[in-house]
Amino acid sequence: MFRPLAIVATAALLFIGCTNDLEINDDYSDHTIIYGLLNQRDSVHLVKINKAFLGEGSAFDMALVQDSNEYRNEAISYAKVFRLDANGNAIDSFPLHDTIITDREPGEFYSPVQKLSYFTTPFVQRIPNIATGSRMYLHQDQTYRLHLRVNGKDITSTCPIVNDFSIDPVDQDTGSTFGSRVNLMNAQGTDYGSYEFNWKSKQDCKRFVVSFRFRYDEVTGTDTVRTSFTQFLGKQVSTNSQVFQDLSVTMGGQLFFSGLSTYIRSNPDWTSVNKRIFRGLDFLVSVANDDFHTYLTLTEPISGIIEDRPAYSNVDGALGIWGSRYTKNVVGKRLGGSTLTQLVQGPYTADLHFCSALDAGGAFSCN
C-alpha cells in the first residue's frame, strides 16, 4: 500500500527540482579561425582572421553582426609571415596589414564591409623561363610560416608552395597546325570522339581540377556581347605530391556540343542573336597542395551513409587552413576541321549561327 505513494512523492520531487530551461551555451572561450591560401602568381596575399562565436538566439543573426566574428585591432598584437629555408630557418619576413573589403556581396556573415589581413611579396622569377615565362612572387621550393599572437595566444602554421607544372606540349600549343587543334570528332568526322588533356604533376601538387571555357561573341544587330561557357572536366589527385606523375582528363565530344547547346538555349532571348563568333577554347587548371586537398575533401558534400567527418585544421593554436594553390591556363585553342564543321552544321548547334574568328579564309570564317 505504500508503493504508489512512494512513486507519487518521487515524481513530485522531480517536477519541483526541474526547470524548463535547457542550457546549451558554455562559458565564453576564445577560438580563432584562420583562412589563408598562397598562390605564387599573386603579389598580394590575403589572410582571414576571425573568431568563433556563441550566444543566445539565432547564429545566423549573430553572424551578421561585425563584432561577433571580427577581432578588435588591439586583440592581434603580432602578425607576420616568414619565408623559411630547407632547414626551417627564417630568411625573410612580411608583416600583415589590415584592409577593409567594401564590396562584399550579402551572405551569411557580416557585409558589405569586412576586415582582412594581407601581406605583399616582391617579384621572384619568371616561370617556366626567364624570357617569356609568367611572373612569380613566391619561392616555390621554400615554405612560408604564419605567426600570429591573438589575445596573448601564439598561432602558427607552415605550408609549402605548389610548384609550377608542365602541360603536354601539344595541349599547350595554341597554333593553327592540325595536331595542335582540339578534335572532338573521330578521324573520319562521322561520329563523336574525345580529346585528352595531359600534364605532369610537380612538387606539392596534390589535387588538380580541370575545366574548359568556350569563348564566343553574340552579335545582335550592331551590338556585340562577349560571353563564355565554362564546364568542369574532371578532378585528378596525385598518389604522392613529392613524385612527378602523368595525369589527364578527357573531354567528350557529344557532351561538349549538347552542353553548349543547353547553355545557350537557357537564355530566353537566344533566338534573337544574329551571329555567334567562336573566339577560342581555354583549359583552366587549379591545383591544391596536400593540406588544402585534405581540407577540401573533408568539407565536400556527403554522398554516402556516413554523415560524421573529423574536423580538419593545420593551424596550431587555432582552427582553419593555411595552404597553397596554383592556377595555370591554356588560352586560345582552336577547333579541328571536323569539330568546327560540327559546331556550325551539327544537330546540336546548327541553328545557333556559329562562325570562327580563328580560321580566316576558311569555309566557316566570320570574315
GROMACS .gro file of C-alpha atoms in nm:
model
  367
    1MET     CA    1   0.000   0.000   0.000
    2PHE     CA    2   0.298   0.234   0.039
    3ARG     CA    3   0.446   0.170  -0.313
    4PRO     CA    4   0.207   0.405  -0.506
    5LEU     CA    5   0.264   0.684  -0.254
    6ALA     CA    6   0.639   0.650  -0.295
    7ILE     CA    7   0.611   0.679  -0.674
    8VAL     CA    8   0.392   0.990  -0.649
    9ALA     CA    9   0.631   1.151  -0.400
   10THR     CA   10   0.931   1.079  -0.622
   11ALA     CA   11   0.755   1.227  -0.924
   12ALA     CA   12   0.664   1.539  -0.727
   13LEU     CA   13   1.026   1.589  -0.624
   14LEU     CA   14   1.140   1.555  -0.986
   15PHE     CA   15   0.895   1.823  -1.102
   16ILE     CA   16   0.999   2.056  -0.820
   17GLY     CA   17   1.371   2.013  -0.895
   18CYS     CA   18   1.348   2.054  -1.275
   19THR     CA   19   1.343   2.366  -1.491
   20ASN     CA   20   1.212   2.428  -1.840
   21ASP     CA   21   1.539   2.600  -1.944
   22LEU     CA   22   1.791   2.395  -2.143
   23GLU     CA   23   2.143   2.536  -2.115
   24ILE     CA   24   2.337   2.477  -2.437
   25ASN     CA   25   2.588   2.761  -2.412
   26ASP     CA   26   2.908   2.717  -2.214
   27ASP     CA   27   3.120   2.998  -2.072
   28TYR     CA   28   3.287   3.210  -2.341
   29SER     CA   29   3.613   3.073  -2.481
   30ASP     CA   30   3.821   3.245  -2.749
   31HIS     CA   31   3.863   3.031  -3.063
   32THR     CA   32   4.048   3.181  -3.359
   33ILE     CA   33   3.965   3.082  -3.717
   34ILE     CA   34   4.231   3.126  -3.988
   35TYR     CA   35   4.194   3.104  -4.366
   36GLY     CA   36   4.490   3.173  -4.592
   37LEU     CA   37   4.580   3.036  -4.936
   38LEU     CA   38   4.907   3.131  -5.104
   39ASN     CA   39   4.949   3.141  -5.481
   40GLN     CA   40   5.290   3.221  -5.625
   41ARG     CA   41   5.125   3.414  -5.908
   42ASP     CA   42   4.999   3.672  -5.656
   43SER     CA   43   5.198   3.962  -5.512
   44VAL     CA   44   4.924   4.043  -5.258
   45HIS     CA   45   4.816   3.762  -5.027
   46LEU     CA   46   4.502   3.776  -4.812
   47VAL     CA   47   4.456   3.615  -4.471
   48LYS     CA   48   4.120   3.597  -4.296
   49ILE     CA   49   4.142   3.609  -3.915
   50ASN     CA   50   3.810   3.561  -3.736
   51LYS     CA   51   3.679   3.438  -3.405
   52ALA     CA   52   3.416   3.177  -3.335
   53PHE     CA   53   3.106   3.297  -3.154
   54LEU     CA   54   2.829   3.151  -2.940
   55GLY     CA   55   2.534   3.316  -2.774
   56GLU     CA   56   2.162   3.324  -2.716
   57GLY     CA   57   1.942   3.346  -3.022
   58SER     CA   58   1.996   3.272  -3.390
   59ALA     CA   59   2.353   3.204  -3.503
   60PHE     CA   60   2.261   3.349  -3.844
   61ASP     CA   61   2.155   3.676  -3.684
   62MET     CA   62   2.475   3.694  -3.477
   63ALA     CA   63   2.689   3.624  -3.784
   64LEU     CA   64   2.560   3.945  -3.940
   65VAL     CA   65   2.700   4.149  -3.650
   66GLN     CA   66   3.059   4.256  -3.714
   67ASP     CA   67   3.170   4.228  -3.352
   68SER     CA   68   3.055   3.866  -3.335
   69ASN     CA   69   3.324   3.731  -3.567
   70GLU     CA   70   3.590   4.002  -3.606
   71TYR     CA   71   3.861   4.088  -3.352
   72ARG     CA   72   3.926   4.441  -3.241
   73ASN     CA   73   4.262   4.580  -3.352
   74GLU     CA   74   4.421   4.554  -3.007
   75ALA     CA   75   4.348   4.180  -2.987
   76ILE     CA   76   4.611   4.095  -3.252
   77SER     CA   77   4.949   4.205  -3.117
   78TYR     CA   78   5.175   4.020  -3.363
   79ALA     CA   79   5.117   3.918  -3.726
   80LYS     CA   80   5.392   3.814  -3.968
   81VAL     CA   81   5.466   3.562  -4.240
   82PHE     CA   82   5.817   3.418  -4.264
   83ARG     CA   83   5.993   3.258  -4.560
   84LEU     CA   84   6.189   2.955  -4.444
   85ASP     CA   85   6.489   2.777  -4.590
   86ALA     CA   86   6.527   2.399  -4.616
   87ASN     CA   87   6.636   2.382  -4.250
   88GLY     CA   88   6.335   2.576  -4.125
   89ASN     CA   89   6.528   2.897  -4.060
   90ALA     CA   90   6.358   3.229  -4.133
   91ILE     CA   91   6.534   3.414  -4.418
   92ASP     CA   92   6.271   3.681  -4.488
   93SER     CA   93   5.960   3.821  -4.321
   94PHE     CA   94   5.647   4.005  -4.428
   95PRO     CA   95   5.425   4.195  -4.182
   96LEU     CA   96   5.049   4.159  -4.210
   97HIS     CA   97   4.842   4.474  -4.254
   98ASP     CA   98   4.470   4.534  -4.216
   99THR     CA   99   4.248   4.621  -4.508
  100ILE     CA  100   3.877   4.674  -4.548
  101ILE     CA  101   3.675   4.500  -4.818
  102THR     CA  102   3.377   4.719  -4.901
  103ASP     CA  103   3.209   4.540  -5.192
  104ARG     CA  104   3.139   4.200  -5.040
  105GLU     CA  105   2.807   4.054  -5.153
  106PRO     CA  106   2.543   3.983  -4.886
  107GLY     CA  107   2.570   3.638  -4.732
  108GLU     CA  108   2.564   3.455  -4.403
  109PHE     CA  109   2.832   3.677  -4.248
  110TYR     CA  110   2.876   4.047  -4.192
  111SER     CA  111   2.863   4.252  -4.514
  112PRO     CA  112   2.923   4.462  -4.719
  113VAL     CA  113   3.231   4.562  -4.515
  114GLN     CA  114   3.479   4.303  -4.391
  115LYS     CA  115   3.825   4.329  -4.242
  116LEU     CA  116   4.102   4.117  -4.387
  117SER     CA  117   4.476   4.099  -4.333
  118TYR     CA  118   4.725   4.099  -4.619
  119PHE     CA  119   5.096   4.094  -4.695
  120THR     CA  120   5.288   4.166  -5.013
  121THR     CA  121   5.586   3.987  -5.167
  122PRO     CA  122   5.826   4.114  -5.434
  123PHE     CA  123   5.888   3.967  -5.779
  124VAL     CA  124   6.093   3.648  -5.755
  125GLN     CA  125   6.133   3.494  -6.101
  126ARG     CA  126   5.969   3.408  -6.431
  127ILE     CA  127   5.842   3.054  -6.486
  128PRO     CA  128   5.899   2.839  -6.686
  129ASN     CA  129   6.175   3.054  -6.842
  130ILE     CA  130   6.323   3.394  -6.766
  131ALA     CA  131   6.247   3.535  -7.112
  132THR     CA  132   5.877   3.471  -7.167
  133GLY     CA  133   5.755   3.299  -6.851
  134SER     CA  134   5.491   3.424  -6.610
  135ARG     CA  135   5.592   3.649  -6.320
  136MET     CA  136   5.600   3.475  -5.980
  137TYR     CA  137   5.609   3.633  -5.635
  138LEU     CA  138   5.681   3.339  -5.403
  139HIS     CA  139   5.971   3.094  -5.390
  140GLN     CA  140   5.811   2.769  -5.498
  141ASP     CA  141   6.081   2.550  -5.342
  142GLN     CA  142   6.053   2.702  -4.996
  143THR     CA  143   5.791   2.715  -4.721
  144TYR     CA  144   5.606   3.002  -4.558
  145ARG     CA  145   5.515   3.018  -4.190
  146LEU     CA  146   5.231   3.224  -4.046
  147HIS     CA  147   5.280   3.354  -3.690
  148LEU     CA  148   5.007   3.542  -3.505
  149ARG     CA  149   4.956   3.641  -3.144
  150VAL     CA  150   4.587   3.685  -3.067
  151ASN     CA  151   4.482   3.780  -2.714
  152GLY     CA  152   4.823   3.664  -2.593
  153LYS     CA  153   4.796   3.325  -2.765
  154ASP     CA  154   5.053   3.220  -3.029
  155ILE     CA  155   4.913   3.080  -3.353
  156THR     CA  156   5.141   2.923  -3.615
  157SER     CA  157   5.121   2.720  -3.934
  158THR     CA  158   5.362   2.633  -4.214
  159CYS     CA  159   5.287   2.541  -4.575
  160PRO     CA  160   5.489   2.458  -4.887
  161ILE     CA  161   5.417   2.629  -5.217
  162VAL     CA  162   5.251   2.446  -5.504
  163ASN     CA  163   5.507   2.427  -5.785
  164ASP     CA  164   5.454   2.513  -6.147
  165PHE     CA  165   5.381   2.201  -6.351
  166SER     CA  166   5.421   2.113  -6.718
  167ILE     CA  167   5.134   2.073  -6.963
  168ASP     CA  168   5.187   1.843  -7.260
  169PRO     CA  169   5.342   2.048  -7.545
  170VAL     CA  170   5.065   1.955  -7.789
  171ASP     CA  171   4.795   2.052  -7.541
  172GLN     CA  172   4.984   2.373  -7.461
  173ASP     CA  173   5.014   2.467  -7.829
  174THR     CA  174   4.757   2.722  -7.948
  175GLY     CA  175   4.881   2.732  -8.306
  176SER     CA  176   4.691   2.653  -8.623
  177THR     CA  177   4.857   2.322  -8.713
  178PHE     CA  178   4.632   2.016  -8.737
  179GLY     CA  179   4.797   1.836  -8.445
  180SER     CA  180   4.755   2.125  -8.202
  181ARG     CA  181   4.380   2.164  -8.255
  182VAL     CA  182   4.109   2.020  -8.033
  183ASN     CA  183   3.937   1.735  -8.215
  184LEU     CA  184   3.606   1.618  -8.068
  185MET     CA  185   3.504   1.402  -8.365
  186ASN     CA  186   3.651   1.072  -8.482
  187ALA     CA  187   3.918   1.062  -8.751
  188GLN     CA  188   3.658   1.034  -9.029
  189GLY     CA  189   3.441   1.311  -8.885
  190THR     CA  190   3.141   1.078  -8.890
  191ASP     CA  191   3.088   1.035  -8.516
  192TYR     CA  192   3.170   1.198  -8.186
  193GLY     CA  193   3.512   1.142  -8.035
  194SER     CA  194   3.704   1.279  -7.737
  195TYR     CA  195   4.002   1.497  -7.659
  196GLU     CA  196   4.257   1.413  -7.389
  197PHE     CA  197   4.426   1.693  -7.196
  198ASN     CA  198   4.757   1.586  -7.040
  199TRP     CA  199   5.004   1.722  -6.785
  200LYS     CA  200   5.274   1.612  -6.540
  201SER     CA  201   5.244   1.691  -6.169
  202LYS     CA  202   5.530   1.854  -5.981
  203GLN     CA  203   5.636   1.921  -5.621
  204ASP     CA  204   5.349   1.975  -5.374
  205CYS     CA  205   5.083   1.939  -5.645
  206LYS     CA  206   4.818   1.712  -5.494
  207ARG     CA  207   4.472   1.788  -5.635
  208PHE     CA  208   4.407   1.908  -5.991
  209VAL     CA  209   4.070   2.042  -6.104
  210VAL     CA  210   4.033   2.099  -6.480
  211SER     CA  211   3.761   2.292  -6.663
  212PHE     CA  212   3.722   2.420  -7.017
  213ARG     CA  213   3.599   2.764  -7.122
  214PHE     CA  214   3.443   2.812  -7.465
  215ARG     CA  215   3.460   3.182  -7.557
  216TYR     CA  216   3.237   3.345  -7.816
  217ASP     CA  217   3.072   3.674  -7.910
  218GLU     CA  218   2.699   3.718  -7.957
  219VAL     CA  219   2.615   3.968  -8.230
  220THR     CA  220   2.266   4.116  -8.231
  221GLY     CA  221   2.222   4.395  -8.482
  222THR     CA  222   2.500   4.644  -8.410
  223ASP     CA  223   2.561   4.515  -8.055
  224THR     CA  224   2.831   4.262  -7.970
  225VAL     CA  225   2.847   4.091  -7.630
  226ARG     CA  226   3.144   3.879  -7.526
  227THR     CA  227   3.043   3.570  -7.334
  228SER     CA  228   3.166   3.222  -7.247
  229PHE     CA  229   3.056   2.874  -7.146
  230THR     CA  230   3.262   2.707  -6.872
  231GLN     CA  231   3.224   2.346  -6.764
  232PHE     CA  232   3.401   2.114  -6.523
  233LEU     CA  233   3.604   1.842  -6.697
  234GLY     CA  234   3.746   1.637  -6.413
  235LYS     CA  235   3.949   1.607  -6.096
  236GLN     CA  236   4.274   1.416  -6.055
  237VAL     CA  237   4.458   1.351  -5.729
  238SER     CA  238   4.824   1.252  -5.745
  239THR     CA  239   4.920   0.947  -5.544
  240ASN     CA  240   5.219   1.130  -5.395
  241SER     CA  241   5.276   1.503  -5.423
  242GLN     CA  242   5.652   1.451  -5.394
  243VAL     CA  243   5.664   1.225  -5.703
  244PHE     CA  244   5.607   1.357  -6.055
  245GLN     CA  245   5.313   1.182  -6.220
  246ASP     CA  246   5.148   1.183  -6.564
  247LEU     CA  247   4.781   1.280  -6.536
  248SER     CA  248   4.497   1.354  -6.777
  249VAL     CA  249   4.127   1.430  -6.819
  250THR     CA  250   3.905   1.357  -7.117
  251MET     CA  251   3.666   1.592  -7.293
  252GLY     CA  252   3.377   1.410  -7.464
  253GLY     CA  253   3.255   1.544  -7.798
  254GLN     CA  254   2.884   1.480  -7.764
  255LEU     CA  255   2.877   1.612  -7.406
  256PHE     CA  256   3.050   1.928  -7.523
  257PHE     CA  257   2.805   2.004  -7.803
  258SER     CA  258   2.495   1.912  -7.604
  259GLY     CA  259   2.614   2.112  -7.303
  260LEU     CA  260   2.692   2.418  -7.515
  261SER     CA  261   2.352   2.396  -7.682
  262THR     CA  262   2.169   2.367  -7.349
  263TYR     CA  263   2.362   2.660  -7.203
  264ILE     CA  264   2.286   2.894  -7.492
  265ARG     CA  265   1.919   2.795  -7.513
  266SER     CA  266   1.873   2.863  -7.142
  267ASN     CA  267   1.870   3.233  -7.234
  268PRO     CA  268   1.512   3.323  -7.331
  269ASP     CA  269   1.644   3.560  -7.600
  270TRP     CA  270   1.879   3.310  -7.766
  271THR     CA  271   1.692   3.321  -8.098
  272SER     CA  272   1.739   3.698  -8.131
  273VAL     CA  273   2.116   3.662  -8.183
  274ASN     CA  274   2.218   3.704  -8.548
  275LYS     CA  275   2.564   3.551  -8.523
  276ARG     CA  276   2.791   3.382  -8.269
  277ILE     CA  277   3.165   3.421  -8.322
  278PHE     CA  278   3.392   3.148  -8.181
  279ARG     CA  279   3.693   3.314  -8.010
  280GLY     CA  280   3.883   3.022  -7.861
  281LEU     CA  281   3.874   2.723  -7.628
  282ASP     CA  282   4.063   2.751  -7.298
  283PHE     CA  283   4.168   2.487  -7.047
  284LEU     CA  284   4.174   2.603  -6.684
  285VAL     CA  285   4.370   2.408  -6.423
  286SER     CA  286   4.355   2.474  -6.048
  287VAL     CA  287   4.590   2.293  -5.809
  288ALA     CA  288   4.584   2.241  -5.431
  289ASN     CA  289   4.864   2.127  -5.203
  290ASP     CA  290   4.822   1.833  -4.962
  291ASP     CA  291   4.675   2.030  -4.672
  292PHE     CA  292   4.430   2.220  -4.890
  293HIS     CA  293   4.331   1.894  -5.063
  294THR     CA  294   4.257   1.731  -4.727
  295TYR     CA  295   4.054   2.032  -4.617
  296LEU     CA  296   3.854   2.029  -4.941
  297THR     CA  297   3.792   1.655  -4.915
  298LEU     CA  298   3.654   1.681  -4.562
  299THR     CA  299   3.428   1.975  -4.649
  300GLU     CA  300   3.280   1.830  -4.969
  301PRO     CA  301   2.909   1.735  -4.971
  302ILE     CA  302   2.843   1.396  -4.814
  303SER     CA  303   2.718   1.140  -5.067
  304GLY     CA  304   2.731   0.820  -4.859
  305ILE     CA  305   2.565   0.690  -4.544
  306ILE     CA  306   2.840   0.817  -4.313
  307GLU     CA  307   2.749   1.168  -4.201
  308ASP     CA  308   3.015   1.238  -3.939
  309ARG     CA  309   3.353   1.365  -4.053
  310PRO     CA  310   3.653   1.465  -3.847
  311ALA     CA  311   3.726   1.836  -3.827
  312TYR     CA  312   4.048   1.929  -4.005
  313SER     CA  313   4.291   2.208  -3.929
  314ASN     CA  314   4.662   2.250  -3.995
  315VAL     CA  315   4.692   2.560  -3.774
  316ASP     CA  316   4.848   2.527  -3.428
  317GLY     CA  317   4.661   2.726  -3.164
  318ALA     CA  318   4.361   2.789  -3.388
  319LEU     CA  319   4.130   2.629  -3.642
  320GLY     CA  320   4.139   2.669  -4.017
  321ILE     CA  321   4.361   2.619  -4.319
  322TRP     CA  322   4.696   2.769  -4.419
  323GLY     CA  323   4.763   2.621  -4.760
  324SER     CA  324   4.871   2.693  -5.113
  325ARG     CA  325   4.717   2.670  -5.457
  326TYR     CA  326   4.815   2.742  -5.816
  327THR     CA  327   4.641   2.815  -6.143
  328LYS     CA  328   4.762   2.753  -6.496
  329ASN     CA  329   4.562   2.804  -6.813
  330VAL     CA  330   4.592   2.729  -7.183
  331VAL     CA  331   4.414   3.011  -7.363
  332GLY     CA  332   4.306   3.017  -7.727
  333LYS     CA  333   4.300   2.658  -7.853
  334ARG     CA  334   4.145   2.614  -8.196
  335LEU     CA  335   3.896   2.350  -8.308
  336GLY     CA  336   3.985   2.078  -8.556
  337GLY     CA  337   3.826   2.089  -8.900
  338SER     CA  338   3.555   1.828  -8.844
  339THR     CA  339   3.485   1.968  -8.495
  340LEU     CA  340   3.436   2.318  -8.635
  341THR     CA  341   3.209   2.172  -8.903
  342GLN     CA  342   3.006   2.006  -8.628
  343LEU     CA  343   2.983   2.335  -8.438
  344VAL     CA  344   2.847   2.517  -8.743
  345GLN     CA  345   2.635   2.243  -8.902
  346GLY     CA  346   2.582   1.972  -8.639
  347PRO     CA  347   2.244   1.877  -8.489
  348TYR     CA  348   2.306   2.041  -8.151
  349THR     CA  349   2.430   2.381  -8.269
  350ALA     CA  350   2.340   2.431  -8.636
  351ASP     CA  351   2.066   2.685  -8.556
  352LEU     CA  352   2.294   2.887  -8.326
  353HIS     CA  353   2.467   3.057  -8.623
  354PHE     CA  354   2.832   2.997  -8.529
  355CYS     CA  355   3.134   3.106  -8.731
  356SER     CA  356   3.503   3.119  -8.641
  357ALA     CA  357   3.727   3.420  -8.582
  358LEU     CA  358   4.035   3.194  -8.571
  359ASP     CA  359   4.018   3.049  -8.922
  360ALA     CA  360   4.046   3.343  -9.157
  361GLY     CA  361   3.969   3.247  -9.516
  362GLY     CA  362   3.822   2.912  -9.415
  363ALA     CA  363   3.480   2.778  -9.503
  364PHE     CA  364   3.339   2.885  -9.167
  365SER     CA  365   3.531   3.209  -9.119
  366CYS     CA  366   3.338   3.509  -8.992
  367ASN     CA  367   3.526   3.734  -9.234
   0.00000   0.00000   0.00000
